[in-house]
Amino acid sequence: MQDVYVVSGGVSKFAKARPDVTFQAMVKEAYDYALQDIGMTFKQGVELVDGTVASYFSDHFLRQLKAGSMVHDYLGMAPKHNKRIEGGGATGGLCFQAAWESVASGRFDVCLAFGWETMSRVNTWKGNEFIALASDVNFDYPVGGFYSGYYAMMVTRHMKEYGTTVDQMALVSVKNHNNAYHNPYAQKRMKIKIEDVRNSEMVAWPLTMLDICTMSDGAAVMLFVNEKGLNKLEKALGGARLKPSKVTGVGGGMDAMRMSDRPHGKVPLLSHEKASDYKNLKYPGVHSFRSGRMASKAAYEMAGITDPLNQIDFIELHDAYTSSEIQTYEDMGLCKYGEGGGFVKSGAPFMPNLDYGYKFPKQGLIPVNPSGGLIACGHPVGATGLMQGVFAHWQLQGTIAHHFGDPALQIKNAKRGVIHSHAGTGTYVTVSILEKGF
Amino acid sequence: MADKFRLPETDDGTILFNVPFPKDLKELKNMKPIIIKQPYQIDYIHSYAQDSPFFAGLANGKLLSTKCPECGYTYGTPRLHCMYCGSECDWFELPSEGFVHCFTVCHFGSEEFLPETPFTLILVEWPKVDTLFLARLVNIDPADANLDWIGMKVKAQFKRNSKFKPTDVYFVPA
């Protein structure tokens, strides 16, 4: 297996609607940015990229099949190899790992991963219907298929099991919106407080509009290389030294599509946990994402992480819901199962340098979603996981100030970041680990 | 003769009788996008296939699920093959009374269900049944939503005119 590096990335500004561009042209915006950031021309891209992987979730939004091939040829990549990756909300994370696989295997020296979603093509409630079709259409969808409803059921059980509160969930929203205030790529840049979250419209009890990410149009791309690809690129760029990030861990997991099928068994332990930590816990039930735990475990083992809280500098975490961010702290072993609510209340996942209007005893211990996450950046499904990868790459390069035009979200001396991508009620989760590679 | 031929004009579909257009083609890059409505409707020929007995059960006032004869795993939502040992499961009738495992009240929803909001979703649990069942809970005030609903005893009722959907069964507080 070969070492894999990320050398560049680009993100289109996420917006409610981009009727001014087709999906191909929207992806090209992100691709052009990634090229210019390392001084590469379009023609050099055509010469040097060996193949591409496309990331987009729903064929329904566009009513266009084979859309991945259409982007591929728009970017001048025909007749090279292309394939499409689809896995619900985790599509982007799965695409990241598919690009990693194609380079780690040596099949490609240079691989472009591109992703997008154009969710504005239908109204929001039709969009929710499309997304809910990613639940069992015999038993789940017809009962009132609505993903916010599914997550709300999961969190009422989390609240009952552990005493997690709506104010703790609201704190996640406060954190991510306030972070995004400094991120020009984000769709919703707002300084808000707990009461703003609780006073916004109720969507699925207890989740309000501000507990839930929005639908967006947007695109993101990442360029992956092995050593040979890195040398080829640097040579083509006249001997320039690139500032890559190294992919040091990948993990994935899934769980039964029907939440009703989730077992009530034992916790798969991370290396820093003991069976006695969870003597009476029935796991995962519907309160936890077993897939998130499996993905974290595999990625940590590959990257040699035995103490995630102290060995990770930041996480871009798939916060489609404030509740799922709290549940995921536990899956990723940042705290024990049941302690997610207290973890956010301690301030640990907040940025160390920003003023959120609250006092926290442990502010900034491990920033989660420094970019603002899905809740504030938006969630154009196929782009989301790659957007996280681009932001993580910029964090590790130390170039956030350059890309955001604002240094506030730069994590000082970031050496290791994690990106976490998640599909419908935890049916797919990927965890990928990036480290400073220069 | 050829230049006299015209395709017949029709008045279906999108018609815009006057489309502004610049004299200078360079101006086209400043054009705002044309956005039209495109309807799309499909009737699927959907087979419930091996899940069909469940829907036949609902039509006969019975809530059915499956149990694995090999390992004994008992499903609250039927699946013909056991996810643990792969054996073919047998059908059995679930008790009509169960308990709320978790819930939500949907104030918004997918387009199809928007007219029904607010509606309450629950996962039902039964003692000695290993998995759960998704259903609507009715005859309860959605405005009263609170965590004490978890653990509530609920009872299955059936629609008289079966629609052959899982909502042919619904639950009320017992």
Tab-separated table of C-alpha atoms in Angstrom, chain A residues 19-21 60 62-63 123-126 128-130 132 136-150 152-157 159-161 164 201-207 209 255-256 258-264 285-287 290, chain B residues 33 35 38-40 44 46-49 51 54-55 73 75-79 83-84 100-114 116 119 121-123 125 130-136 142 145-151 165-167:
chain	number	residue	atom	x	y	z
A	19	PRO	CA	-29.582	28.666	-10.718
A	20	ASP	CA	-26.838	30.533	-12.581
A	21	VAL	CA	-24.708	27.412	-13.155
A	60	HIS	CA	-33.747	12.640	-8.070
A	62	LEU	CA	-31.258	16.563	-11.020
A	63	ARG	CA	-33.397	13.967	-12.806
A	123	ASN	CA	-38.772	22.689	-2.982
A	124	THR	CA	-37.495	21.880	0.510
A	125	TRP	CA	-40.332	19.486	1.388
A	126	LYS	CA	-39.968	17.548	-1.850
A	128	ASN	CA	-37.035	15.953	2.313
A	129	GLU	CA	-39.131	13.340	0.531
A	130	PHE	CA	-36.208	12.412	-1.741
A	132	ALA	CA	-36.459	10.035	3.174
A	136	ASP	CA	-37.022	1.324	3.913
A	137	VAL	CA	-39.913	2.075	1.545
A	138	ASN	CA	-41.931	-0.933	2.724
A	139	PHE	CA	-41.816	-0.281	6.459
A	140	ASP	CA	-40.361	3.152	7.281
A	141	TYR	CA	-40.904	5.755	4.588
A	142	PRO	CA	-44.725	5.383	4.353
A	143	VAL	CA	-45.188	5.890	8.111
A	144	GLY	CA	-44.096	9.512	7.777
A	145	GLY	CA	-40.668	9.402	6.181
A	146	PHE	CA	-38.694	12.425	7.356
A	147	TYR	CA	-35.065	12.299	8.385
A	148	SER	CA	-35.387	15.046	10.981
A	149	GLY	CA	-38.074	12.876	12.567
A	150	TYR	CA	-35.815	9.821	12.574
A	152	ALA	CA	-35.414	13.263	16.733
A	153	MET	CA	-36.518	9.759	17.775
A	154	MET	CA	-32.883	8.778	18.251
A	155	VAL	CA	-32.230	11.759	20.479
A	156	THR	CA	-35.329	11.384	22.639
A	157	ARG	CA	-33.908	7.974	23.520
A	159	MET	CA	-32.094	12.106	26.426
A	160	LYS	CA	-33.993	9.403	28.299
A	161	GLU	CA	-30.926	7.150	28.690
A	164	THR	CA	-28.965	14.934	27.574
A	201	GLU	CA	-39.474	26.935	14.701
A	202	MET	CA	-40.004	23.387	15.982
A	203	VAL	CA	-39.366	20.844	13.220
A	204	ALA	CA	-39.366	17.445	14.931
A	205	TRP	CA	-39.574	17.561	18.715
A	206	PRO	CA	-37.193	18.455	20.288
A	207	LEU	CA	-35.195	19.583	17.234
A	209	MET	CA	-34.863	24.737	12.629
A	255	ASP	CA	-25.682	-0.200	10.439
A	256	ALA	CA	-29.092	-1.647	9.623
A	258	ARG	CA	-34.236	0.183	9.596
A	259	MET	CA	-33.589	1.744	12.991
A	260	SER	CA	-35.987	-0.819	14.413
A	261	ASP	CA	-33.431	-3.544	13.521
A	262	ARG	CA	-30.569	-2.068	15.573
A	263	PRO	CA	-29.505	-4.517	18.284
A	264	HIS	CA	-29.205	-3.949	22.018
A	285	GLY	CA	-30.044	0.746	20.367
A	286	VAL	CA	-31.282	3.832	18.586
A	287	HIS	CA	-29.341	6.261	20.776
A	290	ARG	CA	-22.487	1.763	15.887
B	33	PRO	CA	-30.894	31.922	-16.108
B	35	ILE	CA	-35.844	28.583	-14.909
B	38	GLN	CA	-40.673	20.409	-15.057
B	39	PRO	CA	-43.380	18.055	-13.748
B	40	TYR	CA	-42.463	14.404	-13.213
B	44	TYR	CA	-44.502	2.206	-9.764
B	46	HIS	CA	-44.321	-2.093	-6.377
B	47	SER	CA	-44.283	-5.656	-5.091
B	48	TYR	CA	-44.212	-6.250	-1.348
B	49	ALA	CA	-42.845	-9.655	-2.344
B	51	ASP	CA	-43.042	-8.910	2.996
B	54	PHE	CA	-47.317	-8.497	6.840
B	55	PHE	CA	-49.704	-6.350	4.782
B	73	TYR	CA	-34.026	-13.959	17.352
B	75	TYR	CA	-38.055	-9.285	15.081
B	76	GLY	CA	-40.486	-6.448	15.820
B	77	THR	CA	-40.427	-5.503	12.125
B	78	PRO	CA	-40.496	-8.568	9.887
B	79	ARG	CA	-37.633	-9.770	7.742
B	83	MET	CA	-29.658	-11.053	9.962
B	84	TYR	CA	-27.611	-13.151	12.402
B	100	VAL	CA	-43.021	3.513	23.495
B	101	HIS	CA	-39.232	3.084	23.087
B	102	CYS	CA	-38.726	6.604	21.692
B	103	PHE	CA	-40.790	9.201	19.854
B	104	THR	CA	-40.957	12.518	18.053
B	105	VAL	CA	-43.652	14.925	16.927
B	106	CYS	CA	-43.121	16.047	13.316
B	107	HIS	CA	-44.237	19.640	12.744
B	108	PHE	CA	-42.840	19.549	9.234
B	109	GLY	CA	-42.255	16.592	6.980
B	110	SER	CA	-41.744	15.298	3.503
B	111	GLU	CA	-44.123	16.801	0.960
B	112	GLU	CA	-46.274	13.680	0.944
B	113	PHE	CA	-46.928	13.934	4.684
B	114	LEU	CA	-47.031	17.724	5.159
B	116	GLU	CA	-50.757	15.350	8.165
B	119	PHE	CA	-47.964	13.786	13.648
B	121	LEU	CA	-43.836	8.858	15.353
B	122	ILE	CA	-42.861	6.144	17.818
B	123	LEU	CA	-40.698	3.056	17.851
B	125	GLU	CA	-40.962	-2.212	21.924
B	130	ASP	CA	-35.511	-8.242	20.148
B	131	THR	CA	-36.233	-5.385	17.744
B	132	LEU	CA	-38.663	-2.474	17.380
B	133	PHE	CA	-41.485	-1.286	15.097
B	134	LEU	CA	-42.040	2.187	13.598
B	135	ALA	CA	-45.598	3.515	13.797
B	136	ARG	CA	-47.801	6.562	14.315
B	142	PRO	CA	-48.734	16.648	20.114
B	145	ALA	CA	-44.652	16.065	23.891
B	146	ASN	CA	-42.355	15.148	26.790
B	147	LEU	CA	-39.867	12.457	27.728
B	148	ASP	CA	-42.379	10.711	29.986
B	149	TRP	CA	-44.036	9.430	26.826
B	150	ILE	CA	-41.136	6.978	26.667
B	151	GLY	CA	-42.267	3.788	28.372
B	165	LYS	CA	-49.345	0.538	3.868
B	166	PRO	CA	-47.640	0.098	7.246
B	167	THR	CA	-49.934	2.897	8.533
